[in-house]
PDB file of C-alpha atoms in Angstrom:
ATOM      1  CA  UNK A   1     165.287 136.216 -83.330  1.00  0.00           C
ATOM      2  CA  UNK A   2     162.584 137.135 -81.366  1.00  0.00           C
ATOM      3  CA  UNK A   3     162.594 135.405 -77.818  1.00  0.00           C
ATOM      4  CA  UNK A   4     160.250 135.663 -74.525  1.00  0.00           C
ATOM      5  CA  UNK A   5     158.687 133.819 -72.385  1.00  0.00           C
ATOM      6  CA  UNK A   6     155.319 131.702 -72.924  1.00  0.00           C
ATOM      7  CA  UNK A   7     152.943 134.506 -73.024  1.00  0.00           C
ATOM      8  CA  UNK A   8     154.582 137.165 -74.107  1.00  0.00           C
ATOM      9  CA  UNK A   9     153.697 137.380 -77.303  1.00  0.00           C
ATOM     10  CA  UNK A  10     155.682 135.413 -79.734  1.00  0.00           C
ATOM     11  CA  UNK A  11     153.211 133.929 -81.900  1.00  0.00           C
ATOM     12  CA  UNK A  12     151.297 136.782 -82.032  1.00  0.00           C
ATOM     13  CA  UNK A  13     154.086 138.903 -83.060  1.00  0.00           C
ATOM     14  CA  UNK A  14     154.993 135.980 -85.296  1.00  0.00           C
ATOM     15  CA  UNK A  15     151.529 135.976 -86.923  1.00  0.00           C
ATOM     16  CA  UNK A  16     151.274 140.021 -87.956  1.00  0.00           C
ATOM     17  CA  UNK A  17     155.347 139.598 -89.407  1.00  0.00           C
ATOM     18  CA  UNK A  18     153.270 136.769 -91.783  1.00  0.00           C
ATOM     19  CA  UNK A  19     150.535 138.956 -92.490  1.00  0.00           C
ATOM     20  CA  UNK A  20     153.152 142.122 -93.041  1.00  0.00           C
ATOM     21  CA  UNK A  21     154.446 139.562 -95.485  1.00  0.00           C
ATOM     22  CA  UNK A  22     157.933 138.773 -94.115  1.00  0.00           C
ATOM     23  CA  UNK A  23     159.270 135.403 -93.668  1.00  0.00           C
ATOM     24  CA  UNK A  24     159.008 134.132 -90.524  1.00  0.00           C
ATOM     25  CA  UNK A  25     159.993 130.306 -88.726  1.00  0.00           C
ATOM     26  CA  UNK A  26     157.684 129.383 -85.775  1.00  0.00           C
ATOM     27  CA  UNK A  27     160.832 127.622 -83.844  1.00  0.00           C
ATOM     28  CA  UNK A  28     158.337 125.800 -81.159  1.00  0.00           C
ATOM     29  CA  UNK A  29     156.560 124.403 -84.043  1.00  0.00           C
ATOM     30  CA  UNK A  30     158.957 123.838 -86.661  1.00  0.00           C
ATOM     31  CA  UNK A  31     162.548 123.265 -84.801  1.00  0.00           C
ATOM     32  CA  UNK A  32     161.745 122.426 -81.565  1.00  0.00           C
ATOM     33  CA  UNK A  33     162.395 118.631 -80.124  1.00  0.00           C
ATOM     34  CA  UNK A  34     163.409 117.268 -76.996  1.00  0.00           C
ATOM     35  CA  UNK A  35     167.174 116.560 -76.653  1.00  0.00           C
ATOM     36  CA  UNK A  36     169.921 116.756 -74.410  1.00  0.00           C
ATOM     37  CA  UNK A  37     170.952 120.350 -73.884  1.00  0.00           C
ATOM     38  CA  UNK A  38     174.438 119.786 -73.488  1.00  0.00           C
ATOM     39  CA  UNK A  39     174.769 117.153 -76.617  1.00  0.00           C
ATOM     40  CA  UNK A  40     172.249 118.307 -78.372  1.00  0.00           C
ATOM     41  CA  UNK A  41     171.115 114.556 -78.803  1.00  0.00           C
ATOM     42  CA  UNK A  42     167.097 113.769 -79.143  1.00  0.00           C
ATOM     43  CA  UNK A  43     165.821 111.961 -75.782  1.00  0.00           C
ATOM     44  CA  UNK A  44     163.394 109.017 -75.938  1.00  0.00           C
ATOM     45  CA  UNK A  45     160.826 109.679 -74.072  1.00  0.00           C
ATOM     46  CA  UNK A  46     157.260 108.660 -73.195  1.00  0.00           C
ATOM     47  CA  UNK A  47     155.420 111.558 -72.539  1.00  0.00           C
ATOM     48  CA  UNK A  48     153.270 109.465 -70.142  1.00  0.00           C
ATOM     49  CA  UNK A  49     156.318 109.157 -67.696  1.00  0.00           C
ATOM     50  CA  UNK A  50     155.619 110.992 -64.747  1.00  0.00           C
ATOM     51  CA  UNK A  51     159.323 112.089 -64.315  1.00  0.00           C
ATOM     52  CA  UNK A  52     159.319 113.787 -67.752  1.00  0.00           C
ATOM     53  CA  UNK A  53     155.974 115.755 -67.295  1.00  0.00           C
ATOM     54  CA  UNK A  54     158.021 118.003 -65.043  1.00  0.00           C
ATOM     55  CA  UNK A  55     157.699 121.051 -66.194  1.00  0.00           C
ATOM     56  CA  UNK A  56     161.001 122.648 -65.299  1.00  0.00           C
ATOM     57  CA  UNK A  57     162.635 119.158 -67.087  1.00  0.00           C
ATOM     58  CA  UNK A  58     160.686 119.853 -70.094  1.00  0.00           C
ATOM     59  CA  UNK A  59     161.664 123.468 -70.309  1.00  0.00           C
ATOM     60  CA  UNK A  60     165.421 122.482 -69.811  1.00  0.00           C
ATOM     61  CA  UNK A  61     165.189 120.184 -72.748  1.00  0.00           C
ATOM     62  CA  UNK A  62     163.369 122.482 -74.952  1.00  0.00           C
ATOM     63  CA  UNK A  63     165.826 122.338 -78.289  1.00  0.00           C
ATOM     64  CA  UNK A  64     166.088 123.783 -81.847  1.00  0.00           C
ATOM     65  CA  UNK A  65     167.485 121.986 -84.377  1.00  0.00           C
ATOM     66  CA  UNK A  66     171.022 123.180 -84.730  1.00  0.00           C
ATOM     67  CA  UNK A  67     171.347 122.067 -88.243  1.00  0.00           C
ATOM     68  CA  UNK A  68     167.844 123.164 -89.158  1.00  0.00           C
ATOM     69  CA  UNK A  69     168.746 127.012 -87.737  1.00  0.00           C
ATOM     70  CA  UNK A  70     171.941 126.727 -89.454  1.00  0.00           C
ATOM     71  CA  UNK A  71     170.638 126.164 -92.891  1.00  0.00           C
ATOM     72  CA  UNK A  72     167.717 128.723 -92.544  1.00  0.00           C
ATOM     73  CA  UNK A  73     169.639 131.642 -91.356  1.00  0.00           C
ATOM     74  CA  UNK A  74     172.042 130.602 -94.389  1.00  0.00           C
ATOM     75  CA  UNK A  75     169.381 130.632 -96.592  1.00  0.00           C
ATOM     76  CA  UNK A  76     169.026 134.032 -98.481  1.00  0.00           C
ATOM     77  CA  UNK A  77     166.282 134.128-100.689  1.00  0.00           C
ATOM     78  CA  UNK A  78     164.735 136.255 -98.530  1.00  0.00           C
ATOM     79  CA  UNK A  79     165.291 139.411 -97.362  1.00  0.00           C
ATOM     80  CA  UNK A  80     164.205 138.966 -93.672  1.00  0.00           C
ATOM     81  CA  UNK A  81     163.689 135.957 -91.792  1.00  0.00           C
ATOM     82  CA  UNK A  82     162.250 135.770 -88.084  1.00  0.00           C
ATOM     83  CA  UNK A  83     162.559 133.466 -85.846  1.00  0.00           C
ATOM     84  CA  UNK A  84     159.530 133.179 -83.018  1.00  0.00           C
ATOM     85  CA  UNK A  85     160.369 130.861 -79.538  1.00  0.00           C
ATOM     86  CA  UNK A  86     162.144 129.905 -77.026  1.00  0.00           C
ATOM     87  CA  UNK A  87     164.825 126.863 -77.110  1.00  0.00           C
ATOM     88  CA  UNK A  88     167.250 126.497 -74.075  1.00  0.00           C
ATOM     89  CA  UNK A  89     170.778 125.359 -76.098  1.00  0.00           C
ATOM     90  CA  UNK A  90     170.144 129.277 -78.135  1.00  0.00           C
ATOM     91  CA  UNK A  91     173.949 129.714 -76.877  1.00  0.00           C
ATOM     92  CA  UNK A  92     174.406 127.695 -79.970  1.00  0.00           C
ATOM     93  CA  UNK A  93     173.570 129.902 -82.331  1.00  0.00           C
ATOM     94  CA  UNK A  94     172.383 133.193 -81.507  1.00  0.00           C
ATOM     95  CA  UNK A  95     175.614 134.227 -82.888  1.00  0.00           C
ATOM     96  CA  UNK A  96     174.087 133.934 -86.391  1.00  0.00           C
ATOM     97  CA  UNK A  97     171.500 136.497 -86.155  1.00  0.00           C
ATOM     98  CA  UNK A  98     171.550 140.279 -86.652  1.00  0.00           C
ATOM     99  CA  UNK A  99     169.489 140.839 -83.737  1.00  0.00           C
ATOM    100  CA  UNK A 100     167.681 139.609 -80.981  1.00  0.00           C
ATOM    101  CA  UNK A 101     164.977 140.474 -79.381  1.00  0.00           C
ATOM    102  CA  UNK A 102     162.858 139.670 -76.209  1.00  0.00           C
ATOM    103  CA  UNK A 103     159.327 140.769 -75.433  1.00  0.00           C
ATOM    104  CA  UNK A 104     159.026 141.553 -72.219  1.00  0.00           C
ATOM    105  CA  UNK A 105     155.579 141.860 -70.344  1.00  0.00           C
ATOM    106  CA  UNK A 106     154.924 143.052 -66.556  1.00  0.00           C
ATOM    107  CA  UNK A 107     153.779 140.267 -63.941  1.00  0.00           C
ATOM    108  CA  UNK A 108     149.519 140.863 -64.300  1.00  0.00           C
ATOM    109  CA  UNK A 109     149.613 140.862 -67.791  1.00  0.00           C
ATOM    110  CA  UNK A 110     151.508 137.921 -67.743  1.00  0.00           C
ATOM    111  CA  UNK A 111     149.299 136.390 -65.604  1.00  0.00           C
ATOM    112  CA  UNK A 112     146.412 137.407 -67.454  1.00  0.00           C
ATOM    113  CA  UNK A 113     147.519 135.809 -70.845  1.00  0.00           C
ATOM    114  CA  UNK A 114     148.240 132.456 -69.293  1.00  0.00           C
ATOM    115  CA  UNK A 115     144.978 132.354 -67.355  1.00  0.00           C
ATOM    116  CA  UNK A 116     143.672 132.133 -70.556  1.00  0.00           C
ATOM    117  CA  UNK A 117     145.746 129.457 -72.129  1.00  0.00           C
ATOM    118  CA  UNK A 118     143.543 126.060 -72.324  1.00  0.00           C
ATOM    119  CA  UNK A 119     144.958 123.283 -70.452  1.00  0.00           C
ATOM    120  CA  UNK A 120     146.733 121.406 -73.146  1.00  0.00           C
ATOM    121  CA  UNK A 121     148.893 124.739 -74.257  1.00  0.00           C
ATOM    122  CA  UNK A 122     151.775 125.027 -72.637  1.00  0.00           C
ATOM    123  CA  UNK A 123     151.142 127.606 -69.930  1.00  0.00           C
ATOM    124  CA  UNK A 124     147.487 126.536 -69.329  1.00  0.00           C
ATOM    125  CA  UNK A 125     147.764 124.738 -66.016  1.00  0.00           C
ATOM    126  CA  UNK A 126     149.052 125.932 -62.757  1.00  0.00           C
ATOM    127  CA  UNK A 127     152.022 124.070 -62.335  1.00  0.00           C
ATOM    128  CA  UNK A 128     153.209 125.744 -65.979  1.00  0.00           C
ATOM    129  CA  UNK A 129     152.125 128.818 -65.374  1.00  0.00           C
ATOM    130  CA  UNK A 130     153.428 129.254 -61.731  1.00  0.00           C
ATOM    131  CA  UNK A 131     156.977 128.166 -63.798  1.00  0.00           C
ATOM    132  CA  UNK A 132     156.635 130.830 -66.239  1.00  0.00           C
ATOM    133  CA  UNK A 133     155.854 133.824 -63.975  1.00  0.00           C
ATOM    134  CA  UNK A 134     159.119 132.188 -62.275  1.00  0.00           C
ATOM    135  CA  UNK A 135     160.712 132.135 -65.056  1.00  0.00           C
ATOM    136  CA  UNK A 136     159.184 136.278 -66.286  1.00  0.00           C
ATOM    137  CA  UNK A 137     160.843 137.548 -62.428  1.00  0.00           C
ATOM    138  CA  UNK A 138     164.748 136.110 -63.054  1.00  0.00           C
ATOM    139  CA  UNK A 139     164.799 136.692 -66.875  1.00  0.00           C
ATOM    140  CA  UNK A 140     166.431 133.261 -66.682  1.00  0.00           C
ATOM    141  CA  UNK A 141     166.914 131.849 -70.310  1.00  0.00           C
ATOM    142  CA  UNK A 142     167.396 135.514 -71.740  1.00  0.00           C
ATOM    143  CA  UNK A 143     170.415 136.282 -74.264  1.00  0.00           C
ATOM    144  CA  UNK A 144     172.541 138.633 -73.132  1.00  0.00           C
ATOM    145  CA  UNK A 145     172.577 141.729 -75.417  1.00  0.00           C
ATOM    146  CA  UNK A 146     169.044 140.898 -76.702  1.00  0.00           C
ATOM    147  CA  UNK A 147     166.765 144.513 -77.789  1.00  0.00           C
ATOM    148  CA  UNK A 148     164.046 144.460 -75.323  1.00  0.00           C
ATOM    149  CA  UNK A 149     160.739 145.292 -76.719  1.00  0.00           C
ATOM    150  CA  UNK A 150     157.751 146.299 -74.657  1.00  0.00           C
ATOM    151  CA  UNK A 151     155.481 143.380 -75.331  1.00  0.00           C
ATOM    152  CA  UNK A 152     152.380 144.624 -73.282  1.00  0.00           C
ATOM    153  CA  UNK A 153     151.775 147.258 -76.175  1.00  0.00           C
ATOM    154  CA  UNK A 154     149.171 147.322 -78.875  1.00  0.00           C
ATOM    155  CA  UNK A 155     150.667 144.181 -81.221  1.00  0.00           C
ATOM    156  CA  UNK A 156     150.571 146.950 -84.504  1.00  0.00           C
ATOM    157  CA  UNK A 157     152.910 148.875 -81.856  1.00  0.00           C
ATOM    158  CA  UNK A 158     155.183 145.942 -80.859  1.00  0.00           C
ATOM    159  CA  UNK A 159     156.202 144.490 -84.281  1.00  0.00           C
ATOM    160  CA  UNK A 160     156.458 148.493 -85.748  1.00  0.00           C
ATOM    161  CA  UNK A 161     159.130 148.748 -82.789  1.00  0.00           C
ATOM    162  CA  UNK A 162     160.905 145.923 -84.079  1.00  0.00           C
ATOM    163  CA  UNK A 163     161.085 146.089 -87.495  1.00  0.00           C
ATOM    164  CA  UNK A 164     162.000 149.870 -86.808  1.00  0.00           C
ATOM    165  CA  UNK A 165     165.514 148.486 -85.018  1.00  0.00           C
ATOM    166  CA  UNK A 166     165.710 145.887 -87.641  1.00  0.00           C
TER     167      UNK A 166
END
């Protein structure tokens, strides 16, 4: 599992393990939902709600699909499978990978990424990225025990110094 805040590099690093030619699962885009963190239960919500644009309530209900991780770290036709993003109930089943890591990037670079993020990617206004670089300086939402990996590197150099402690 590869975890990190927004802008540190997921999808990138995501993108070159695809290219490499190992399987990979884009969790924000193909487990993520909003639910209940401690029930794990979808919310119904209307995205046009002004209490649910909060960013720090979105973040907090930022789920993976227990049953969906279960079944595709079960799965072994292939070798290798990586999972890219961020979900806030991980405590559910981080257990069920070999490792984990977390790219870690300094404060400017950070900042830097996220300037760049358009408005309607998460990260691209202030609000969100004021919460991330929150979010970067207490390592909140970090596994315990996860590898870090220098994420401000070259990306050739990042994923090499993954796969190398894979």
């Amino acid at each position: 599992m590869i975890e990190g805040v927004s802008g540190s590099g997921k999808t990138s690093v995501a993108t070159e393990l695809q290219r490499r030619g190992y399987h990979v699962i884009h969790g924000d885009r193909e487990l993520a939902y909003r639910g209940d963190p401690r029930t794990g239960e979808p919310l119904d919500i209307d995205p046009s709600d002004p209490p649910n644009m909060d960013v720090a309530f979105g973040h907090r209900h930022h789920l993976w699909d227990v049953d969906k991780v279960r079944a595709l770290t079960a799965d072994r036709s292939w070798p290798v499978t990586f999972f890219c993003g961020g979900s806030r109930n991980f405590d559910r089943f981080v257990g069920w990978f070999d490792a984990v890591f977390v790219l870690a990037v300094d404060h400017e670079t950070l900042k830097w990424r996220l300037a760049s993020r358009p408005d309607d990617e998460f990260g691209g206004t202030p609000a969100q990225r004021d919460f991330i670089l929150g979010l970067s300086a207490t390592r909140e939402n970090i596994p315990s025990g996860a590898i870090e990996i220098d994420g401000t590197a070259p990306l050739a150099r990042v994923v090499d110094a993954i796969l190398a402690k894979c």
